């Protein structure tokens, strides 16, 4: 089973709203990732969690706040977003850290975010 | 730094025909992994095939196979007996092998259309 689930599928929010994206995997993977993807572009890495600890933050603005409550869950808290933050947000997980055997990533279906 | 180049922004193929998508990469590393991901219009990124650089044998997954030329730093994907469901964006990706945390490096993608 290589399933990563994400909720919600679609989200529309105003620039003053606070919302959260949720990602879940039950494959026992120890690394989880958030990506941002604009239309017709490859995914851009935002954050990496390894064993529930933040290990990479790719200089993402503080209006994006990740959280890893346990090894199966990954949240992305959103606050005071800008219209240019509208994108597809993808979650991924891997058995091991990227770079190690078993480091291939499995992606969720994404959340389509629109900031108005 | 590693780079991945997909020189074909768009391609099309007739149903049941064979198509090859090109990918080249630049790295000074000896040990690494290469991947092809598929992203249909439904947007979920799906891992199609992976190749370990130390393996000389080309990876195969059903109708999908790769031509891995390490010296030439080339990693093309061949899709045999193309089906309408193969219509998608295809991303080539590189991952350096080490014990640390190395992100996936994606190419810009090739949009493949399978025509009935």
XYZ file of N, CA and C in Angstrom:
696
model
N 0.846 -1.187 0.000
C 0.000 0.000 0.000
C 0.887 1.244 0.000
N 0.718 2.095 -1.004
C 1.545 3.290 -1.105
C 0.658 4.515 -1.082
N -0.292 4.543 -0.155
C -1.264 5.626 -0.170
C -0.906 6.742 0.816
N -0.930 7.940 0.267
C -0.827 9.158 1.052
C -2.124 9.921 0.809
N -2.808 10.292 1.875
C -4.076 11.010 1.721
C -3.905 12.460 2.144
N -4.682 13.330 1.489
C -4.634 14.747 1.814
C -6.046 15.290 1.874
N -6.290 16.161 2.835
C -7.567 16.861 2.938
C -7.311 18.324 3.270
N -8.159 19.228 2.771
C -9.235 18.973 1.804
C -8.691 18.851 0.388
N -9.521 18.496 -0.556
C -9.097 18.445 -1.958
C -9.003 19.845 -2.539
N -9.934 20.693 -2.142
C -9.961 22.074 -2.606
C -10.137 22.982 -1.405
N -9.522 24.158 -1.473
C -9.681 25.130 -0.398
C -9.622 26.525 -0.994
N -10.621 27.324 -0.661
C -10.632 28.734 -1.050
C -10.590 29.533 0.243
N -9.653 30.442 0.333
C -9.549 31.231 1.554
C -9.194 32.674 1.239
N -9.649 33.551 2.109
C -9.299 34.949 1.997
C -7.952 35.223 2.629
N -7.440 36.389 2.352
C -6.095 36.723 2.814
C -6.004 36.885 4.323
N -7.139 37.021 4.985
C -7.095 37.170 6.441
C -7.452 35.873 7.171
N -7.781 34.841 6.412
C -8.190 33.578 7.042
C -7.015 32.795 7.598
N -7.373 31.869 8.502
C -6.438 30.842 8.955
C -7.030 29.493 8.609
N -6.258 28.678 7.944
C -6.718 27.341 7.570
C -5.556 26.364 7.713
N -5.897 25.073 7.632
C -4.859 24.047 7.715
C -5.066 22.989 6.658
N -3.968 22.497 6.118
C -3.972 21.342 5.227
C -3.479 20.139 6.016
N -4.060 18.992 5.696
C -3.712 17.789 6.431
C -3.223 16.701 5.488
N -2.234 15.958 5.954
C -1.663 14.853 5.179
C -1.497 13.665 6.110
N -1.797 12.480 5.603
C -1.707 11.287 6.437
C -1.164 10.113 5.637
N -0.296 9.335 6.276
C 0.189 8.099 5.652
C 0.290 7.025 6.729
N -0.010 5.799 6.321
C 0.043 4.680 7.264
C 0.950 3.590 6.724
N 2.036 4.012 6.107
C 2.983 3.067 5.545
C 4.201 2.900 6.433
N 4.205 3.577 7.577
C 5.370 3.492 8.458
C 6.550 4.308 7.958
N 6.270 5.225 7.030
C 7.345 6.061 6.506
C 7.806 7.049 7.569
N 9.125 7.333 7.569
C 9.668 8.193 8.616
C 10.037 9.578 8.120
N 9.844 9.826 6.850
C 10.104 11.155 6.305
C 8.852 11.632 5.581
N 8.498 12.908 5.778
C 7.331 13.484 5.122
C 7.690 14.869 4.597
N 7.031 15.242 3.507
C 7.420 16.436 2.755
C 6.195 17.260 2.378
N 6.383 18.582 2.307
C 5.423 19.470 1.688
C 6.053 20.098 0.449
N 5.270 20.073 -0.639
C 5.678 20.710 -1.880
C 4.596 21.694 -2.309
N 5.024 22.716 -3.048
C 4.106 23.647 -3.703
C 4.296 23.467 -5.203
N 3.187 23.385 -5.937
C 3.289 23.201 -7.376
C 2.387 24.181 -8.101
N 2.985 24.995 -8.927
C 2.246 25.884 -9.812
C 1.931 25.127 -11.100
N 0.937 25.629 -11.824
C 0.473 24.959 -13.038
C 1.606 24.774 -14.050
N 1.705 23.559 -14.558
C 2.669 23.201 -15.607
C 4.116 23.339 -15.168
N 4.342 23.317 -13.863
C 5.692 23.397 -13.311
C 5.951 22.174 -12.435
N 7.218 21.850 -12.213
C 7.502 20.758 -11.266
C 7.242 21.199 -9.837
N 7.090 20.255 -8.926
C 6.902 20.616 -7.512
C 8.138 21.307 -6.949
N 7.895 22.241 -6.043
C 8.986 22.922 -5.342
C 8.941 22.498 -3.874
N 10.058 22.040 -3.378
C 10.108 21.586 -1.991
C 9.944 22.759 -1.031
N 9.105 22.538 0.001
C 8.922 23.554 1.047
C 9.556 23.096 2.357
N 9.114 21.944 2.841
C 9.563 21.452 4.151
C 9.804 19.944 4.083
N 10.736 19.500 4.951
C 10.973 18.074 5.143
C 10.956 17.774 6.621
N 10.209 16.746 6.998
C 10.220 16.242 8.364
C 10.840 14.854 8.358
N 11.736 14.650 9.299
C 12.372 13.353 9.457
C 12.199 12.917 10.902
N 11.600 11.768 11.103
C 11.319 11.286 12.455
C 10.647 12.379 13.288
N 9.671 13.006 12.675
C 8.806 14.008 13.316
C 9.516 15.311 13.645
N 10.735 15.479 13.168
C 11.462 16.727 13.398
C 11.685 17.433 12.067
N 11.534 18.749 12.090
C 11.753 19.530 10.883
C 13.232 19.479 10.527
N 13.535 19.008 9.341
C 14.944 18.916 8.955
C 15.306 19.858 7.814
N 14.333 20.244 7.013
C 14.596 21.198 5.934
C 13.442 22.193 5.865
N 13.800 23.465 5.812
C 12.853 24.544 5.536
C 13.482 25.339 4.403
N 12.863 25.243 3.234
C 13.466 25.878 2.057
C 13.116 27.365 1.993
N 13.455 28.070 3.071
C 13.239 29.531 3.116
C 11.799 29.906 2.794
N 10.892 29.162 3.373
C 9.467 29.402 3.130
C 8.988 30.529 4.053
N 8.156 31.443 3.539
C 7.642 32.538 4.392
C 6.912 31.999 5.614
N 6.950 32.781 6.681
C 6.383 32.326 7.954
C 4.873 32.210 7.934
N 4.228 32.701 6.893
C 2.773 32.531 6.795
C 2.409 31.060 6.532
N 3.414 30.250 6.230
C 3.246 28.795 6.141
C 3.928 28.182 7.367
N 3.176 27.407 8.126
C 3.726 26.837 9.347
C 3.455 25.335 9.371
N 4.498 24.511 9.246
C 4.276 23.065 9.256
C 4.238 22.517 10.681
N 3.603 21.364 10.775
C 3.531 20.685 12.069
C 3.457 19.190 11.830
N 4.166 18.429 12.631
C 4.140 16.972 12.504
C 3.763 16.381 13.855
N 2.464 16.207 14.131
C 2.024 15.745 15.458
C 2.482 14.326 15.789
N 2.573 13.481 14.764
C 3.079 12.126 14.981
C 3.625 11.595 13.664
N 4.096 10.386 13.672
C 4.803 9.869 12.499
C 3.904 9.657 11.294
N 2.587 9.696 11.503
C 1.664 9.451 10.388
C 1.030 10.725 9.836
N 1.130 11.802 10.578
C 0.400 13.021 10.240
C 1.330 14.187 9.959
N 0.923 14.977 8.987
C 1.665 16.201 8.683
C 0.648 17.282 8.367
N 0.761 18.409 9.034
C -0.143 19.524 8.789
C 0.621 20.704 8.213
N -0.106 21.534 7.494
C 0.456 22.803 7.038
C -0.544 23.883 7.393
N -0.169 24.742 8.344
C -1.047 25.804 8.812
C -0.801 27.055 7.970
N -1.896 27.656 7.547
C -1.837 28.781 6.619
C -2.436 30.020 7.273
N -1.769 31.138 7.146
C -2.270 32.370 7.767
C -1.784 33.558 6.962
N -2.724 34.460 6.667
C -2.394 35.711 5.961
C -1.704 35.448 4.634
N -2.284 34.530 3.872
C -1.672 34.200 2.583
C -1.928 35.285 1.550
N -1.149 35.233 0.489
C -1.260 36.160 -0.617
C -1.826 35.431 -1.836
N -2.444 36.174 -2.758
C -2.969 35.505 -3.966
C -1.919 34.686 -4.707
N -0.667 35.094 -4.673
C 0.378 34.333 -5.382
C 0.685 32.995 -4.712
N 0.119 32.774 -3.528
C 0.289 31.479 -2.861
C -0.694 30.434 -3.400
N -1.601 30.864 -4.249
C -2.531 29.924 -4.870
C -1.742 28.903 -5.679
N -1.988 27.627 -5.409
C -1.203 26.557 -6.043
C -1.770 25.223 -5.605
N -1.176 24.161 -6.132
C -1.459 22.803 -5.659
C -0.412 22.476 -4.600
N -0.870 22.071 -3.426
C 0.061 21.712 -2.356
C 0.066 20.198 -2.213
N 1.252 19.655 -2.420
C 1.426 18.207 -2.415
C 2.168 17.772 -1.164
N 1.703 16.689 -0.604
C 2.397 16.038 0.495
C 3.024 14.756 -0.054
N 4.153 14.375 0.485
C 4.803 13.127 0.082
C 5.423 12.478 1.301
N 5.670 11.189 1.190
C 6.374 10.495 2.270
C 7.347 9.502 1.670
N 8.341 9.140 2.458
C 9.293 8.126 2.027
C 9.680 7.283 3.233
N 9.994 6.034 2.931
C 10.351 5.110 4.009
C 11.575 5.608 4.761
N 12.556 6.032 3.999
C 13.768 6.561 4.591
C 13.940 7.982 4.072
N 14.924 8.646 4.602
C 15.221 9.982 4.112
C 15.656 9.917 2.665
N 15.333 10.970 1.922
C 15.783 11.076 0.537
C 17.292 10.945 0.503
N 17.776 10.111 -0.398
C 19.205 9.872 -0.495
C 19.588 8.505 0.008
N 18.736 7.906 0.827
C 19.006 6.568 1.340
C 18.204 5.557 0.529
N 18.630 4.316 0.501
C 17.778 3.294 -0.118
C 16.404 3.314 0.536
N 15.374 3.284 -0.260
C 14.041 3.424 0.307
C 13.648 4.878 0.437
N 14.421 5.757 -0.209
C 14.135 7.188 -0.101
C 13.206 7.714 -1.172
N 12.702 6.809 -2.034
C 11.791 7.309 -3.061
C 10.506 7.798 -2.415
N 9.988 8.852 -2.982
C 8.849 9.531 -2.379
C 7.544 9.142 -3.053
N 6.521 9.017 -2.227
C 5.171 8.731 -2.695
C 4.307 9.936 -2.352
N 3.568 10.386 -3.351
C 2.830 11.632 -3.232
C 1.351 11.399 -2.966
N 0.753 12.366 -2.271
C -0.685 12.406 -2.125
C -1.320 13.114 -3.312
N -2.646 13.164 -3.336
C -3.355 13.769 -4.464
C -3.314 15.292 -4.470
N -2.927 15.899 -3.367
C -2.795 17.346 -3.341
C -4.035 18.074 -2.864
N -3.825 19.306 -2.435
C -4.905 20.250 -2.109
C -4.757 21.443 -3.040
N -5.819 21.707 -3.787
C -5.824 22.878 -4.675
C -6.251 24.086 -3.852
N -5.321 25.003 -3.623
C -5.563 26.172 -2.789
C -5.738 27.413 -3.652
N -6.799 28.151 -3.383
C -7.033 29.432 -4.044
C -7.149 30.507 -2.969
N -6.319 31.521 -3.080
C -6.346 32.628 -2.130
C -6.983 33.835 -2.820
N -8.067 34.319 -2.226
C -8.788 35.431 -2.857
C -8.556 36.739 -2.106
N 25.953 21.369 -7.926
C 24.516 21.163 -7.847
C 24.047 20.301 -9.018
N 23.016 19.558 -8.758
C 22.492 18.678 -9.794
C 21.430 19.410 -10.611
N 21.376 19.109 -11.896
C 20.312 19.625 -12.752
C 19.736 18.491 -13.578
N 18.465 18.618 -13.900
C 17.761 17.639 -14.715
C 17.114 18.376 -15.874
N 17.324 17.894 -17.078
C 16.805 18.563 -18.259
C 15.890 17.634 -19.049
N 14.692 18.098 -19.284
C 13.762 17.397 -20.164
C 13.543 18.327 -21.357
N 14.043 17.947 -22.483
C 14.101 18.852 -23.626
C 12.831 18.877 -24.453
N 11.878 18.003 -24.132
C 10.636 17.932 -24.907
C 9.478 18.433 -24.045
N 9.061 19.688 -24.203
C 7.965 20.189 -23.368
C 6.659 19.446 -23.631
N 6.435 19.074 -24.879
C 5.183 18.382 -25.226
C 5.466 17.300 -26.260
N 4.729 16.216 -26.126
C 4.795 15.143 -27.116
C 3.415 14.532 -27.272
N 3.221 13.893 -28.407
C 1.977 13.158 -28.605
C 2.290 11.826 -29.266
N 1.405 10.873 -29.042
C 1.610 9.529 -29.593
C 0.236 8.918 -29.866
N 0.170 8.117 -30.880
C -1.064 7.402 -31.178
C -1.217 6.234 -30.204
N -2.442 5.981 -29.871
C -2.754 4.830 -29.022
C -2.130 3.570 -29.625
N -1.576 2.737 -28.753
C -0.936 1.457 -29.092
C 0.488 1.612 -29.640
N 0.906 2.829 -29.910
C 2.266 3.046 -30.385
C 3.235 3.172 -29.211
N 4.513 3.278 -29.562
C 5.571 3.422 -28.565
C 6.124 4.835 -28.608
N 6.425 5.378 -27.437
C 6.971 6.735 -27.358
C 8.124 6.737 -26.361
N 9.105 7.586 -26.621
C 10.252 7.714 -25.725
C 10.404 9.152 -25.270
N 10.473 9.338 -23.952
C 10.651 10.657 -23.364
C 12.104 10.788 -22.911
N 12.698 11.907 -23.221
C 14.124 12.106 -22.944
C 14.353 12.813 -21.614
N 15.468 12.474 -21.001
C 15.898 13.133 -19.764
C 17.412 13.048 -19.693
N 18.029 14.164 -19.461
C 19.468 14.165 -19.189
C 19.695 14.871 -17.868
N 20.799 14.575 -17.246
C 21.074 15.166 -15.938
C 22.557 15.477 -15.834
N 22.869 16.331 -14.911
C 24.256 16.717 -14.714
C 24.581 16.544 -13.237
N 25.596 15.765 -12.959
C 26.009 15.548 -11.590
C 27.449 15.091 -11.558
N 28.099 15.332 -10.446
C 29.447 14.817 -10.235
C 29.419 13.611 -9.290
N 28.223 13.249 -8.854
C 28.065 12.125 -7.946
C 28.210 10.799 -8.694
N 28.638 9.781 -7.955
C 28.735 8.441 -8.535
C 27.525 7.591 -8.191
N 26.983 7.853 -7.032
C 25.859 7.051 -6.545
C 24.616 7.917 -6.423
N 23.581 7.486 -7.089
C 22.347 8.269 -7.087
C 21.206 7.403 -7.602
N 20.019 7.966 -7.518
C 18.820 7.308 -8.015
C 18.158 8.228 -9.043
N 17.494 7.612 -9.967
C 16.718 8.352 -10.966
C 15.302 7.819 -10.973
N 14.363 8.710 -11.200
C 12.951 8.336 -11.169
C 12.216 8.982 -12.338
N 11.146 8.329 -12.728
C 10.134 8.949 -13.579
C 8.829 8.972 -12.788
N 8.246 10.178 -12.706
C 6.944 10.345 -12.088
C 5.951 10.755 -13.170
N 4.728 10.302 -12.999
C 3.625 10.636 -13.902
C 2.604 11.445 -13.124
N 2.121 12.533 -13.720
C 1.077 13.335 -13.081
C -0.056 13.549 -14.076
N -1.109 12.719 -13.980
C -2.256 12.870 -14.884
C -3.006 14.159 -14.564
N -3.950 14.527 -15.428
C -4.763 15.720 -15.152
C -5.458 15.650 -13.788
N -5.674 14.465 -13.268
C -6.242 14.333 -11.922
C -5.262 14.771 -10.855
N -4.018 15.039 -11.237
C -2.963 15.723 -10.496
C -2.125 14.901 -9.529
N -2.496 13.658 -9.185
C -1.655 12.917 -8.251
C -0.375 12.456 -8.928
N 0.738 12.742 -8.297
C 2.049 12.310 -8.802
C 2.216 10.830 -8.477
N 2.500 10.058 -9.499
C 2.631 8.612 -9.320
C 4.046 8.192 -9.729
N 4.701 7.442 -8.866
C 6.024 6.926 -9.199
C 5.878 5.820 -10.239
N 6.491 6.032 -11.387
C 6.381 5.086 -12.494
C 7.490 4.060 -12.447
N 8.719 4.542 -12.251
C 9.863 3.641 -12.343
C 11.063 4.288 -11.665
N 11.956 3.476 -11.134
C 13.157 3.975 -10.490
C 14.357 3.185 -10.984
N 15.507 3.829 -10.933
C 16.753 3.209 -11.368
C 17.857 3.586 -10.395
N 18.570 2.587 -9.909
C 19.743 2.865 -9.085
C 20.946 2.999 -10.008
N 21.762 3.994 -9.798
C 22.869 4.266 -10.720
C 23.885 3.140 -10.760
N 23.993 2.373 -9.669
C 25.002 1.315 -9.645
C 24.553 0.073 -10.413
N 23.292 0.043 -10.801
C 22.780 -1.111 -11.557
C 22.912 -0.854 -13.051
N 23.530 -1.784 -13.742
C 23.672 -1.633 -15.187
C 22.392 -2.014 -15.911
N 21.624 -2.912 -15.317
C 20.401 -3.369 -15.970
C 19.339 -2.283 -15.930
N 18.724 -2.055 -17.077
C 17.672 -1.049 -17.157
C 16.410 -1.523 -16.438
N 15.800 -0.626 -15.690
C 14.573 -0.966 -14.968
C 13.387 -1.096 -15.924
N 12.481 -1.980 -15.563
C 11.264 -2.216 -16.356
C 10.093 -2.404 -15.410
N 8.984 -1.764 -15.762
C 7.735 -1.949 -15.026
C 6.621 -2.072 -16.055
N 6.266 -3.310 -16.355
C 5.184 -3.566 -17.323
C 5.487 -2.869 -18.657
N 4.658 -1.908 -19.064
C 4.856 -1.256 -20.367
C 5.900 -0.141 -20.319
N 6.413 0.140 -19.146
C 7.367 1.233 -18.972
C 8.771 0.661 -18.795
N 9.702 1.211 -19.528
C 11.094 0.800 -19.367
C 11.983 2.023 -19.562
N 13.192 1.922 -19.036
C 14.118 3.043 -19.174
C 15.342 2.594 -19.958
N 15.984 3.575 -20.552
C 17.295 3.387 -21.167
C 18.255 4.272 -20.380
N 19.002 3.656 -19.487
C 19.894 4.374 -18.604
C 21.299 4.299 -19.162
N 21.837 5.436 -19.521
C 23.198 5.526 -20.040
C 23.998 6.395 -19.073
N 24.703 5.739 -18.140
C 25.350 6.496 -17.065
C 26.444 7.422 -17.584
N 27.223 6.929 -18.511
C 28.323 7.752 -19.024
C 27.784 8.993 -19.731
N 26.700 8.821 -20.434
C 26.099 9.939 -21.169
C 25.173 10.754 -20.282
N 24.934 10.294 -19.059
C 24.006 10.955 -18.125
C 22.644 11.149 -18.775
N 22.151 10.036 -19.268
C 20.866 10.045 -19.956
C 19.963 8.988 -19.337
N 18.673 9.316 -19.254
C 17.720 8.431 -18.572
C 16.373 8.589 -19.266
N 16.179 7.915 -20.372
C 14.944 8.083 -21.135
C 13.916 7.043 -20.721
N 12.664 7.396 -20.895
C 11.532 6.528 -20.550
C 10.830 6.098 -21.824
N 10.674 4.788 -21.973
C 9.940 4.261 -23.118
C 8.608 3.701 -22.646
N 7.562 4.151 -23.307
C 6.218 3.652 -23.015
C 5.767 2.849 -24.225
N 5.536 1.590 -24.017
C 5.084 0.709 -25.102
C 3.573 0.565 -25.062
N 2.990 0.294 -26.238
C 1.536 0.072 -26.313
C 0.798 1.183 -25.562
N 1.047 2.424 -25.968
C 0.497 3.587 -25.261
C -1.025 3.492 -25.126
N -1.502 3.885 -23.965
C -2.935 3.880 -23.676
C -3.404 5.289 -23.350
N -4.707 5.516 -23.528
C -5.248 6.852 -23.273
C -4.947 7.298 -21.841
N -4.922 6.353 -20.923
C -4.630 6.676 -19.525
C -3.190 7.085 -19.274
N -2.347 6.970 -20.287
C -0.956 7.417 -20.131
C -0.833 8.927 -20.343
N -1.905 9.561 -20.801
C -1.888 11.015 -20.973
C -1.618 11.670 -19.634
N -0.527 12.437 -19.561
C -0.095 13.002 -18.279
C 1.127 13.875 -18.503
N 1.500 14.560 -17.427
C 2.787 15.237 -17.358
C 3.767 14.235 -16.771
N 4.925 14.090 -17.391
C 5.949 13.170 -16.900
C 7.161 13.964 -16.430
N 7.557 13.705 -15.183
C 8.711 14.376 -14.604
C 9.827 13.372 -14.367
N 11.000 13.739 -14.821
C 12.207 12.991 -14.507
C 12.792 13.601 -13.232
N 13.315 12.772 -12.340
C 13.830 13.296 -11.077
C 15.112 12.577 -10.676
N 15.977 13.324 -10.011
C 17.291 12.842 -9.576
C 17.360 12.928 -8.065
N 17.973 11.917 -7.436
C 18.183 11.959 -5.992
C 19.582 11.449 -5.696
N 20.368 12.288 -5.092
C 21.726 11.911 -4.711
C 21.661 10.880 -3.593
N 22.554 9.933 -3.613
C 22.569 8.931 -2.556
C 23.559 9.344 -1.483
N 23.060 9.479 -0.264
C 23.943 9.657 0.887
C 23.151 9.343 2.129
N 23.756 9.529 3.269
C 23.063 9.187 4.508
C 22.303 10.376 5.067
N 22.411 11.487 4.392
C 21.756 12.690 4.895
C 20.409 12.910 4.255
N 20.095 14.122 4.046
C 18.781 14.508 3.571
C 18.943 15.252 2.258
N 18.682 14.589 1.176
C 18.892 15.234 -0.117
C 17.567 15.302 -0.861
N 17.198 16.472 -1.307
C 15.900 16.594 -1.969
C 15.913 16.016 -3.374
N 14.710 15.725 -3.855
C 14.537 15.357 -5.250
C 14.791 16.577 -6.119
N 15.466 16.380 -7.223
C 15.636 17.439 -8.216
C 14.816 17.040 -9.425
N 13.842 17.860 -9.769
C 12.938 17.540 -10.874
C 13.346 18.248 -12.152
N 13.057 17.612 -13.286
C 13.085 18.307 -14.556
C 11.806 19.122 -14.716
N 11.707 19.872 -15.802
C 10.552 20.746 -15.999
C 9.324 20.004 -16.505
N 9.510 18.761 -16.910
C 8.381 17.940 -17.302
C 8.155 17.890 -18.802
N 7.530 16.798 -19.226
C 7.095 16.617 -20.610
C 5.615 16.271 -20.579
N 4.835 17.051 -21.297
C 3.390 16.771 -21.365
C 3.137 15.807 -22.499
N 2.663 14.619 -22.167
C 2.387 13.590 -23.161
C 0.891 13.465 -23.390
N 0.513 13.504 -24.644
C -0.885 13.274 -25.025
C -0.964 12.006 -25.854
N -1.835 11.083 -25.436
C -2.072 9.865 -26.205
C -3.368 10.065 -26.975
N -3.269 9.892 -28.275
C -4.387 10.203 -29.167
C -5.032 8.914 -29.660
N -6.356 8.890 -29.582
C -7.088 7.695 -30.021
C -7.081 7.541 -31.537
